[in-house]
DNA sequence: CCCTACGACCGCCAAG
DNA sequence: GTCTTGGCGGTCGTAG
């Protein structure tokens, strides 16, 4: 994206929506910023029925543009959605499909994922939504690959984000795609947010339970593994720590976190590896061992599968453009 | 390329 | 009747 080009961002609004959801993209895309390299966004809010739109926040907003405002948008955002059963208008569905087909970014924040799903954009793609509705999304749209961990998920220009606050992480991610890591980090710093929060929404799900029940062996076992990623963790060792049989551990883990233990462990290790790549000068092999990934070869393979770039390339990009 | 060993994963069913 | 657990066994992916 060149600096002179205006990037048109269109966000969908509806009656009774939460004002917070709309203000997240507005915060990121809706104002000029002094940051060097920050793209010039042009922010539009549109609705099926323009006019005065009551929100659930006790005040109304005035929306002037119709769905047609999205016809040439570079980024199309559905910041929220009335509910899993709400049906998108044919025009909105067409806009979503067309936007994706012409290469525009499409994002569904929080329940907005349901609108994207209705448009068929989540078919065969990784996606997420508010944790309380993740099961619903998965069962209503079996073709969508619903991930229950992670704050947001992006594939092929289709981005969905988890709970309410993750929308901000998600919008910053979109900026990162357009303007690079450095600009995204500056932006994040400007609006007071760690440059890239990670850890998955599972932690929000589990924390209250963990605090209430101090003797929850299962939670302790998982926390222990997360703290000692450099060490090997097998299902047997985890089961022993959780005081149950292996099969019970895998079953409980899958139910609580939505992914298998192995996949979760690898994910945690890759996050740690990326963190070390960014914040230390250690060699790749050293980092691989620190993260329990065994060897540099394994780290390279998994890293590129997960982040679509090599460890050294990631480090170079992060350094090269860092502010 | 195949083969083997091993661990992870998960469907299934019986028992509590 | 239901929910969870223990346990079996088959399949799959990976390392060597």
mmCIF file of C-alpha atoms (C1' of nucleotides) in Angstrom:
data_model
loop_
_atom_site.group_PDB
_atom_site.id
_atom_site.type_symbol
_atom_site.label_atom_id
_atom_site.label_comp_id
_atom_site.label_asym_id
_atom_site.label_seq_id
_atom_site.Cartn_x
_atom_site.Cartn_y
_atom_site.Cartn_z
ATOM 1 C CA UNK A 1 0.000 0.000 0.000
ATOM 2 C CA UNK A 2 1.398 3.349 -0.910
ATOM 3 C CA UNK A 3 1.227 6.250 1.414
ATOM 4 C CA UNK A 4 -0.702 8.492 -0.913
ATOM 5 C CA UNK A 5 -3.484 6.046 -1.407
ATOM 6 C CA UNK A 6 -6.573 6.350 0.702
ATOM 7 C CA UNK A 7 -7.653 3.101 2.190
ATOM 8 C CA UNK A 8 -11.382 2.948 2.511
ATOM 9 C CA UNK A 9 -12.681 1.276 5.620
ATOM 10 C CA UNK A 10 -16.387 0.558 5.927
ATOM 11 C CA UNK A 11 -17.984 -0.615 9.152
ATOM 12 C CA UNK A 12 -21.478 -1.983 9.424
ATOM 13 C CA UNK A 13 -23.859 -0.617 12.049
ATOM 14 C CA UNK A 14 -27.244 -1.893 13.120
ATOM 15 C CA UNK A 15 -30.005 -0.940 15.466
ATOM 16 C CA UNK A 16 -29.372 -1.837 19.072
ATOM 17 C CA UNK A 17 -25.701 -2.550 18.653
ATOM 18 C CA UNK A 18 -23.184 -1.943 21.347
ATOM 19 C CA UNK A 19 -21.462 1.392 20.788
ATOM 20 C CA UNK A 20 -18.233 -0.099 22.036
ATOM 21 C CA UNK A 21 -17.956 -2.465 19.105
ATOM 22 C CA UNK A 22 -18.259 0.333 16.625
ATOM 23 C CA UNK A 23 -15.860 2.587 18.435
ATOM 24 C CA UNK A 24 -13.032 0.088 18.238
ATOM 25 C CA UNK A 25 -12.625 0.291 14.455
ATOM 26 C CA UNK A 26 -13.435 3.992 14.701
ATOM 27 C CA UNK A 27 -10.537 4.453 17.086
ATOM 28 C CA UNK A 28 -8.098 2.630 14.850
ATOM 29 C CA UNK A 29 -9.250 3.737 11.413
ATOM 30 C CA UNK A 30 -11.371 6.788 12.044
ATOM 31 C CA UNK A 31 -8.816 9.421 12.835
ATOM 32 C CA UNK A 32 -5.755 10.924 11.287
ATOM 33 C CA UNK A 33 -2.580 10.022 13.068
ATOM 34 C CA UNK A 34 0.792 11.695 13.153
ATOM 35 C CA UNK A 35 2.645 8.427 13.069
ATOM 36 C CA UNK A 36 5.164 8.180 10.259
ATOM 37 C CA UNK A 37 4.007 5.630 7.762
ATOM 38 C CA UNK A 38 0.513 5.410 9.170
ATOM 39 C CA UNK A 39 -1.848 4.736 6.277
ATOM 40 C CA UNK A 40 -4.468 7.270 5.356
ATOM 41 C CA UNK A 41 -7.678 5.597 6.189
ATOM 42 C CA UNK A 42 -11.066 6.836 5.184
ATOM 43 C CA UNK A 43 -13.605 5.594 7.671
ATOM 44 C CA UNK A 44 -17.240 5.032 6.768
ATOM 45 C CA UNK A 45 -20.112 3.722 8.803
ATOM 46 C CA UNK A 46 -23.007 2.237 6.908
ATOM 47 C CA UNK A 47 -26.213 0.476 7.691
ATOM 48 C CA UNK A 48 -29.056 -1.351 6.040
ATOM 49 C CA UNK A 49 -31.323 1.458 7.102
ATOM 50 C CA UNK A 50 -29.492 4.771 7.382
ATOM 51 C CA UNK A 51 -30.698 7.387 9.792
ATOM 52 C CA UNK A 52 -30.862 7.596 13.523
ATOM 53 C CA UNK A 53 -29.811 4.310 15.005
ATOM 54 C CA UNK A 54 -30.446 3.558 18.671
ATOM 55 C CA UNK A 55 -27.641 1.705 20.412
ATOM 56 C CA UNK A 56 -27.878 -0.385 23.527
ATOM 57 C CA UNK A 57 -25.739 2.173 25.301
ATOM 58 C CA UNK A 58 -28.603 4.567 25.899
ATOM 59 C CA UNK A 59 -27.816 6.900 23.037
ATOM 60 C CA UNK A 60 -28.343 6.899 19.314
ATOM 61 C CA UNK A 61 -25.919 7.365 16.482
ATOM 62 C CA UNK A 62 -26.561 8.920 13.143
ATOM 63 C CA UNK A 63 -25.629 6.804 10.156
ATOM 64 C CA UNK A 64 -25.804 8.400 6.760
ATOM 65 C CA UNK A 65 -24.571 5.766 4.384
ATOM 66 C CA UNK A 66 -26.240 2.671 3.030
ATOM 67 C CA UNK A 67 -24.767 -0.707 2.373
ATOM 68 C CA UNK A 68 -23.651 0.574 -0.997
ATOM 69 C CA UNK A 69 -20.950 2.551 0.772
ATOM 70 C CA UNK A 70 -19.098 -0.724 1.094
ATOM 71 C CA UNK A 71 -18.997 -1.345 -2.629
ATOM 72 C CA UNK A 72 -15.436 -0.121 -3.059
ATOM 73 C CA UNK A 73 -14.143 -0.579 0.462
ATOM 74 C CA UNK A 74 -10.655 -1.918 0.962
ATOM 75 C CA UNK A 75 -11.549 -3.115 4.410
ATOM 76 C CA UNK A 76 -15.033 -4.236 5.331
ATOM 77 C CA UNK A 77 -15.774 -4.671 8.989
ATOM 78 C CA UNK A 78 -18.749 -6.189 10.743
ATOM 79 C CA UNK A 79 -17.966 -4.991 14.255
ATOM 80 C CA UNK A 80 -20.727 -6.913 15.975
ATOM 81 C CA UNK A 81 -23.908 -8.759 15.241
ATOM 82 C CA UNK A 82 -27.382 -8.874 16.807
ATOM 83 C CA UNK A 83 -27.071 -12.565 17.592
ATOM 84 C CA UNK A 84 -26.350 -15.977 16.188
ATOM 85 C CA UNK A 85 -29.831 -16.266 14.717
ATOM 86 C CA UNK A 86 -29.972 -12.844 13.089
ATOM 87 C CA UNK A 87 -30.068 -12.992 9.325
ATOM 88 C CA UNK A 88 -27.931 -10.696 7.249
ATOM 89 C CA UNK A 89 -29.623 -8.776 4.480
ATOM 90 C CA UNK A 90 -28.973 -10.028 0.950
ATOM 91 C CA UNK A 91 -27.229 -6.758 0.166
ATOM 92 C CA UNK A 92 -24.865 -7.086 3.067
ATOM 93 C CA UNK A 93 -24.095 -10.681 2.157
ATOM 94 C CA UNK A 94 -23.372 -9.666 -1.402
ATOM 95 C CA UNK A 95 -21.128 -6.845 -0.208
ATOM 96 C CA UNK A 96 -19.178 -9.221 1.982
ATOM 97 C CA UNK A 97 -18.684 -11.782 -0.764
ATOM 98 C CA UNK A 98 -17.792 -9.175 -3.359
ATOM 99 C CA UNK A 99 -15.365 -7.474 -1.019
ATOM 100 C CA UNK A 100 -13.495 -10.680 -0.426
ATOM 101 C CA UNK A 101 -13.599 -11.630 -4.082
ATOM 102 C CA UNK A 102 -11.958 -8.385 -5.122
ATOM 103 C CA UNK A 103 -9.219 -8.804 -2.552
ATOM 104 C CA UNK A 104 -10.477 -6.517 0.188
ATOM 105 C CA UNK A 105 -9.980 -7.390 3.808
ATOM 106 C CA UNK A 106 -13.058 -8.627 5.574
ATOM 107 C CA UNK A 107 -13.270 -8.668 9.330
ATOM 108 C CA UNK A 108 -15.905 -9.931 11.725
ATOM 109 C CA UNK A 109 -15.348 -8.731 15.247
ATOM 110 C CA UNK A 110 -16.911 -10.626 18.094
ATOM 111 C CA UNK A 111 -20.293 -11.926 16.879
ATOM 112 C CA UNK A 112 -19.655 -10.284 13.530
ATOM 113 C CA UNK A 113 -18.170 -13.648 12.644
ATOM 114 C CA UNK A 114 -21.717 -14.914 12.213
ATOM 115 C CA UNK A 115 -22.319 -12.472 9.393
ATOM 116 C CA UNK A 116 -19.144 -13.621 7.655
ATOM 117 C CA UNK A 117 -20.185 -17.207 8.178
ATOM 118 C CA UNK A 118 -23.550 -16.537 6.551
ATOM 119 C CA UNK A 119 -21.740 -15.107 3.572
ATOM 120 C CA UNK A 120 -19.809 -18.355 3.356
ATOM 121 C CA UNK A 121 -16.511 -16.600 3.960
ATOM 122 C CA UNK A 122 -15.568 -18.836 6.847
ATOM 123 C CA UNK A 123 -15.989 -22.057 4.911
ATOM 124 C CA UNK A 124 -12.760 -23.960 5.097
ATOM 125 C CA UNK A 125 -11.065 -21.163 6.999
ATOM 126 C CA UNK A 126 -9.872 -20.789 10.516
ATOM 127 C CA UNK A 127 -12.099 -18.452 12.478
ATOM 128 C CA UNK A 128 -13.066 -17.469 15.970
ATOM 129 C CA UNK A 129 -15.729 -15.516 17.793
ATOM 130 C CA UNK A 130 -16.781 -14.626 21.296
ATOM 131 C CA UNK A 131 -16.040 -17.689 23.404
ATOM 132 C CA UNK A 132 -19.608 -18.039 24.600
ATOM 133 C CA UNK A 133 -20.748 -18.470 20.992
ATOM 134 C CA UNK A 134 -17.848 -20.465 19.600
ATOM 135 C CA UNK A 135 -19.665 -23.779 19.898
ATOM 136 C CA UNK A 136 -22.689 -22.278 18.257
ATOM 137 C CA UNK A 137 -20.643 -20.970 15.349
ATOM 138 C CA UNK A 138 -19.014 -24.346 14.905
ATOM 139 C CA UNK A 139 -22.274 -26.261 14.926
ATOM 140 C CA UNK A 140 -24.211 -23.814 12.765
ATOM 141 C CA UNK A 141 -21.433 -23.556 10.209
ATOM 142 C CA UNK A 142 -19.680 -26.904 10.133
ATOM 143 C CA UNK A 143 -17.447 -25.856 7.256
ATOM 144 C CA UNK A 144 -15.832 -23.149 9.379
ATOM 145 C CA UNK A 145 -12.726 -24.175 11.295
ATOM 146 C CA UNK A 146 -13.544 -22.597 14.621
ATOM 147 C CA UNK A 147 -10.564 -22.034 16.864
ATOM 148 C CA UNK A 148 -11.344 -21.358 20.485
ATOM 149 C CA UNK A 149 -7.909 -20.172 21.442
ATOM 150 C CA UNK A 150 -6.353 -16.967 20.232
ATOM 151 C CA UNK A 151 -7.620 -13.438 20.292
ATOM 152 C CA UNK A 152 -8.104 -13.248 16.568
ATOM 153 C CA UNK A 153 -7.614 -15.411 13.534
ATOM 154 C CA UNK A 154 -6.817 -14.347 10.002
ATOM 155 C CA UNK A 155 -6.768 -16.448 6.875
ATOM 156 C CA UNK A 156 -6.908 -15.367 3.251
ATOM 157 C CA UNK A 157 -7.808 -11.818 4.236
ATOM 158 C CA UNK A 158 -10.723 -12.947 6.351
ATOM 159 C CA UNK A 159 -10.248 -12.001 9.976
ATOM 160 C CA UNK A 160 -12.378 -12.808 12.967
ATOM 161 C CA UNK A 161 -11.788 -11.865 16.552
ATOM 162 C CA UNK A 162 -12.765 -13.292 19.878
ATOM 163 C CA UNK A 163 -14.362 -11.468 22.767
ATOM 164 C CA UNK A 164 -15.038 -7.791 22.975
ATOM 165 C CA UNK A 165 -11.615 -6.429 23.771
ATOM 166 C CA UNK A 166 -9.853 -8.666 21.255
ATOM 167 C CA UNK A 167 -11.436 -6.512 18.553
ATOM 168 C CA UNK A 168 -8.750 -3.936 19.233
ATOM 169 C CA UNK A 169 -5.989 -6.474 18.792
ATOM 170 C CA UNK A 170 -7.704 -7.549 15.619
ATOM 171 C CA UNK A 171 -7.930 -4.055 14.136
ATOM 172 C CA UNK A 172 -4.300 -3.428 14.958
ATOM 173 C CA UNK A 173 -3.492 -6.660 13.196
ATOM 174 C CA UNK A 174 -5.157 -5.286 10.086
ATOM 175 C CA UNK A 175 -3.018 -2.181 10.329
ATOM 176 C CA UNK A 176 0.008 -4.414 10.643
ATOM 177 C CA UNK A 177 -0.918 -6.132 7.401
ATOM 178 C CA UNK A 178 -1.192 -2.822 5.620
ATOM 179 C CA UNK A 179 1.556 -0.809 7.152
ATOM 180 C CA UNK A 180 3.922 -3.268 8.746
ATOM 181 C CA UNK A 181 4.996 -4.226 12.204
ATOM 182 C CA UNK A 182 6.608 -0.944 13.128
ATOM 183 C CA UNK A 183 3.585 1.222 12.424
ATOM 184 C CA UNK A 184 1.299 -1.217 14.174
ATOM 185 C CA UNK A 185 3.508 -1.147 17.240
ATOM 186 C CA UNK A 186 3.531 2.612 17.336
ATOM 187 C CA UNK A 187 -0.200 2.674 17.008
ATOM 188 C CA UNK A 188 -0.577 0.150 19.778
ATOM 189 C CA UNK A 189 1.653 2.220 22.000
ATOM 190 C CA UNK A 190 -0.400 5.282 21.192
ATOM 191 C CA UNK A 191 -3.607 3.729 22.315
ATOM 192 C CA UNK A 192 -1.951 2.039 25.263
ATOM 193 C CA UNK A 193 -1.966 -1.608 24.521
ATOM 194 C CA UNK A 194 0.832 -4.129 24.546
ATOM 195 C CA UNK A 195 1.955 -4.393 20.928
ATOM 196 C CA UNK A 196 0.580 -7.852 20.558
ATOM 197 C CA UNK A 197 -1.333 -9.577 23.255
ATOM 198 C CA UNK A 198 -1.310 -13.285 23.020
ATOM 199 C CA UNK A 199 -2.243 -16.181 25.138
ATOM 200 C CA UNK A 200 -5.630 -17.067 23.869
ATOM 201 C CA UNK A 201 -8.985 -16.362 25.343
ATOM 202 C CA UNK A 202 -8.866 -19.655 27.165
ATOM 203 C CA UNK A 203 -7.097 -17.878 29.959
ATOM 204 C CA UNK A 204 -10.087 -15.645 30.487
ATOM 205 C CA UNK A 205 -12.328 -18.643 30.562
ATOM 206 C CA UNK A 206 -10.273 -20.549 33.029
ATOM 207 C CA UNK A 207 -8.933 -17.974 35.404
ATOM 208 C CA UNK A 208 -12.007 -17.580 37.596
ATOM 209 C CA UNK A 209 -12.211 -21.338 37.997
ATOM 210 C CA UNK A 210 -8.539 -21.557 38.857
ATOM 211 C CA UNK A 211 -8.791 -18.924 41.527
ATOM 212 C CA UNK A 212 -11.829 -20.390 43.164
ATOM 213 C CA UNK A 213 -10.564 -23.915 43.395
ATOM 214 C CA UNK A 214 -7.000 -23.894 44.687
ATOM 215 C CA UNK A 215 -6.788 -27.639 44.578
ATOM 216 C CA UNK A 216 -7.750 -27.976 40.955
ATOM 217 C CA UNK A 217 -5.047 -30.365 39.877
ATOM 218 C CA UNK A 218 -6.020 -30.108 36.263
ATOM 219 C CA UNK A 219 -5.598 -26.327 36.157
ATOM 220 C CA UNK A 220 -2.353 -26.559 38.083
ATOM 221 C CA UNK A 221 -1.006 -29.126 35.677
ATOM 222 C CA UNK A 222 -1.773 -26.926 32.681
ATOM 223 C CA UNK A 223 -0.300 -23.852 34.323
ATOM 224 C CA UNK A 224 2.769 -25.831 35.255
ATOM 225 C CA UNK A 225 3.288 -26.925 31.686
ATOM 226 C CA UNK A 226 2.827 -23.368 30.444
ATOM 227 C CA UNK A 227 5.543 -22.206 32.838
ATOM 228 C CA UNK A 228 8.006 -24.934 31.867
ATOM 229 C CA UNK A 229 7.730 -25.013 28.123
ATOM 230 C CA UNK A 230 11.420 -25.860 27.796
ATOM 231 C CA UNK A 231 10.789 -29.205 29.414
ATOM 232 C CA UNK A 232 9.099 -32.186 27.809
ATOM 233 C CA UNK A 233 5.444 -32.705 28.580
ATOM 234 C CA UNK A 234 3.688 -35.887 27.657
ATOM 235 C CA UNK A 235 0.122 -36.917 28.161
ATOM 236 C CA UNK A 236 1.284 -39.313 30.845
ATOM 237 C CA UNK A 237 3.154 -36.652 32.788
ATOM 238 C CA UNK A 238 0.230 -34.264 32.436
ATOM 239 C CA UNK A 239 -2.261 -36.886 33.501
ATOM 240 C CA UNK A 240 -0.152 -37.695 36.527
ATOM 241 C CA UNK A 241 0.000 -34.028 37.498
ATOM 242 C CA UNK A 242 -3.728 -33.675 36.956
ATOM 243 C CA UNK A 243 -4.346 -36.819 39.006
ATOM 244 C CA UNK A 244 -6.282 -38.667 36.394
ATOM 245 C CA UNK A 245 -5.840 -41.192 33.629
ATOM 246 C CA UNK A 246 -4.504 -40.133 30.266
ATOM 247 C CA UNK A 247 -7.807 -40.448 28.429
ATOM 248 C CA UNK A 248 -9.560 -38.301 30.991
ATOM 249 C CA UNK A 249 -6.908 -35.641 30.709
ATOM 250 C CA UNK A 250 -7.126 -35.403 26.933
ATOM 251 C CA UNK A 251 -10.884 -35.298 27.133
ATOM 252 C CA UNK A 252 -11.028 -32.590 29.788
ATOM 253 C CA UNK A 253 -8.384 -30.560 28.013
ATOM 254 C CA UNK A 254 -10.202 -30.658 24.715
ATOM 255 C CA UNK A 255 -13.445 -29.696 26.374
ATOM 256 C CA UNK A 256 -11.992 -26.713 28.241
ATOM 257 C CA UNK A 257 -9.610 -25.342 25.662
ATOM 258 C CA UNK A 258 -11.151 -26.464 22.407
ATOM 259 C CA UNK A 259 -7.892 -27.827 21.032
ATOM 260 C CA UNK A 260 -5.881 -30.922 21.780
ATOM 261 C CA UNK A 261 -3.131 -30.715 24.364
ATOM 262 C CA UNK A 262 -0.457 -31.301 21.751
ATOM 263 C CA UNK A 263 -1.662 -28.507 19.522
ATOM 264 C CA UNK A 264 -1.956 -26.167 22.473
ATOM 265 C CA UNK A 265 1.541 -26.996 23.681
ATOM 266 C CA UNK A 266 3.050 -26.368 20.267
ATOM 267 C CA UNK A 267 1.182 -23.073 20.029
ATOM 268 C CA UNK A 268 2.494 -21.919 23.398
ATOM 269 C CA UNK A 269 6.008 -22.902 22.413
ATOM 270 C CA UNK A 270 5.817 -20.995 19.157
ATOM 271 C CA UNK A 271 4.567 -17.876 20.933
ATOM 272 C CA UNK A 272 7.470 -18.091 23.332
ATOM 273 C CA UNK A 273 9.882 -18.617 20.443
ATOM 274 C CA UNK A 274 8.544 -15.558 18.663
ATOM 275 C CA UNK A 275 8.836 -13.551 21.833
ATOM 276 C CA UNK A 276 12.469 -14.607 22.230
ATOM 277 C CA UNK A 277 13.206 -13.823 18.601
ATOM 278 C CA UNK A 278 11.917 -10.322 19.131
ATOM 279 C CA UNK A 279 13.389 -9.592 22.523
ATOM 280 C CA UNK A 280 16.697 -11.448 22.608
ATOM 281 C CA UNK A 281 19.773 -12.088 20.523
ATOM 282 C CA UNK A 282 19.831 -15.813 21.074
ATOM 283 C CA UNK A 283 20.486 -18.126 18.165
ATOM 284 C CA UNK A 284 17.697 -20.088 16.549
ATOM 285 C CA UNK A 285 18.882 -23.388 17.954
ATOM 286 C CA UNK A 286 19.185 -21.921 21.419
ATOM 287 C CA UNK A 287 15.663 -20.534 21.220
ATOM 288 C CA UNK A 288 14.318 -23.837 19.963
ATOM 289 C CA UNK A 289 15.679 -25.555 23.051
ATOM 290 C CA UNK A 290 14.427 -22.817 25.352
ATOM 291 C CA UNK A 291 10.938 -23.394 24.023
ATOM 292 C CA UNK A 292 11.035 -27.146 24.119
ATOM 293 C CA UNK A 293 10.925 -27.434 20.375
ATOM 294 C CA UNK A 294 13.957 -29.677 20.286
ATOM 295 C CA UNK A 295 15.958 -28.346 17.388
ATOM 296 C CA UNK A 296 16.250 -25.404 15.064
ATOM 297 C CA UNK A 297 14.927 -27.579 12.270
ATOM 298 C CA UNK A 298 11.718 -28.295 14.151
ATOM 299 C CA UNK A 299 11.332 -24.650 15.119
ATOM 300 C CA UNK A 300 11.769 -23.506 11.525
ATOM 301 C CA UNK A 301 9.234 -25.941 10.216
ATOM 302 C CA UNK A 302 6.557 -25.225 12.807
ATOM 303 C CA UNK A 303 7.242 -21.496 12.826
ATOM 304 C CA UNK A 304 6.761 -21.088 9.111
ATOM 305 C CA UNK A 305 3.655 -23.247 9.169
ATOM 306 C CA UNK A 306 2.139 -21.131 11.878
ATOM 307 C CA UNK A 307 3.334 -17.609 11.064
ATOM 308 C CA UNK A 308 4.007 -17.971 7.342
ATOM 309 C CA UNK A 309 7.530 -16.661 7.730
ATOM 310 C CA UNK A 310 10.829 -18.040 8.932
ATOM 311 C CA UNK A 311 12.238 -17.295 12.399
ATOM 312 C CA UNK A 312 15.173 -15.296 11.080
ATOM 313 C CA UNK A 313 12.956 -13.436 8.632
ATOM 314 C CA UNK A 314 10.604 -12.547 11.443
ATOM 315 C CA UNK A 315 13.455 -11.253 13.540
ATOM 316 C CA UNK A 316 14.810 -9.229 10.644
ATOM 317 C CA UNK A 317 11.450 -7.667 9.904
ATOM 318 C CA UNK A 318 10.815 -6.944 13.521
ATOM 319 C CA UNK A 319 14.213 -5.313 13.946
ATOM 320 C CA UNK A 320 14.449 -3.657 10.595
ATOM 321 C CA UNK A 321 11.306 -1.652 10.868
ATOM 322 C CA UNK A 322 11.114 -1.306 14.615
ATOM 323 C CA UNK A 323 10.784 2.218 15.878
ATOM 324 C "C1'" DC B 1 11.332 -44.666 -0.951
ATOM 325 C "C1'" DC B 2 9.721 -47.961 2.692
ATOM 326 C "C1'" DC B 3 9.658 -49.775 7.265
ATOM 327 C "C1'" DT B 4 9.276 -49.542 12.251
ATOM 328 C "C1'" DA B 5 8.502 -47.612 16.820
ATOM 329 C "C1'" DC B 6 6.233 -44.480 19.483
ATOM 330 C "C1'" DG B 7 3.216 -41.093 21.073
ATOM 331 C "C1'" DA B 8 -0.956 -38.457 20.363
ATOM 332 C "C1'" DC B 9 -5.630 -38.413 19.422
ATOM 333 C "C1'" DC B 10 -10.267 -39.874 19.575
ATOM 334 C "C1'" DG B 11 -14.465 -43.005 18.969
ATOM 335 C "C1'" DC B 12 -16.552 -46.197 21.606
ATOM 336 C "C1'" DC B 13 -18.544 -48.658 25.496
ATOM 337 C "C1'" DA B 14 -19.100 -50.128 30.162
ATOM 338 C "C1'" DA B 15 -19.148 -48.758 34.981
ATOM 339 C "C1'" DG B 16 -19.921 -45.586 38.625
ATOM 340 C "C1'" DG C 1 -31.783 -40.949 32.643
ATOM 341 C "C1'" DT C 2 -27.477 -38.130 32.334
ATOM 342 C "C1'" DC C 3 -22.962 -37.194 32.893
ATOM 343 C "C1'" DT C 4 -18.198 -38.298 33.776
ATOM 344 C "C1'" DT C 5 -14.516 -41.517 34.070
ATOM 345 C "C1'" DG C 6 -11.605 -45.557 32.974
ATOM 346 C "C1'" DG C 7 -9.980 -48.338 29.632
ATOM 347 C "C1'" DC C 8 -9.466 -50.433 24.863
ATOM 348 C "C1'" DG C 9 -8.028 -50.164 20.386
ATOM 349 C "C1'" DG C 10 -7.558 -48.171 15.819
ATOM 350 C "C1'" DT C 11 -5.584 -44.436 13.039
ATOM 351 C "C1'" DC C 12 -2.479 -40.878 12.159
ATOM 352 C "C1'" DG C 13 1.882 -38.200 12.066
ATOM 353 C "C1'" DT C 14 6.691 -37.998 13.043
ATOM 354 C "C1'" DA C 15 11.531 -39.499 13.945
ATOM 355 C "C1'" DG C 16 14.937 -42.521 12.875
#
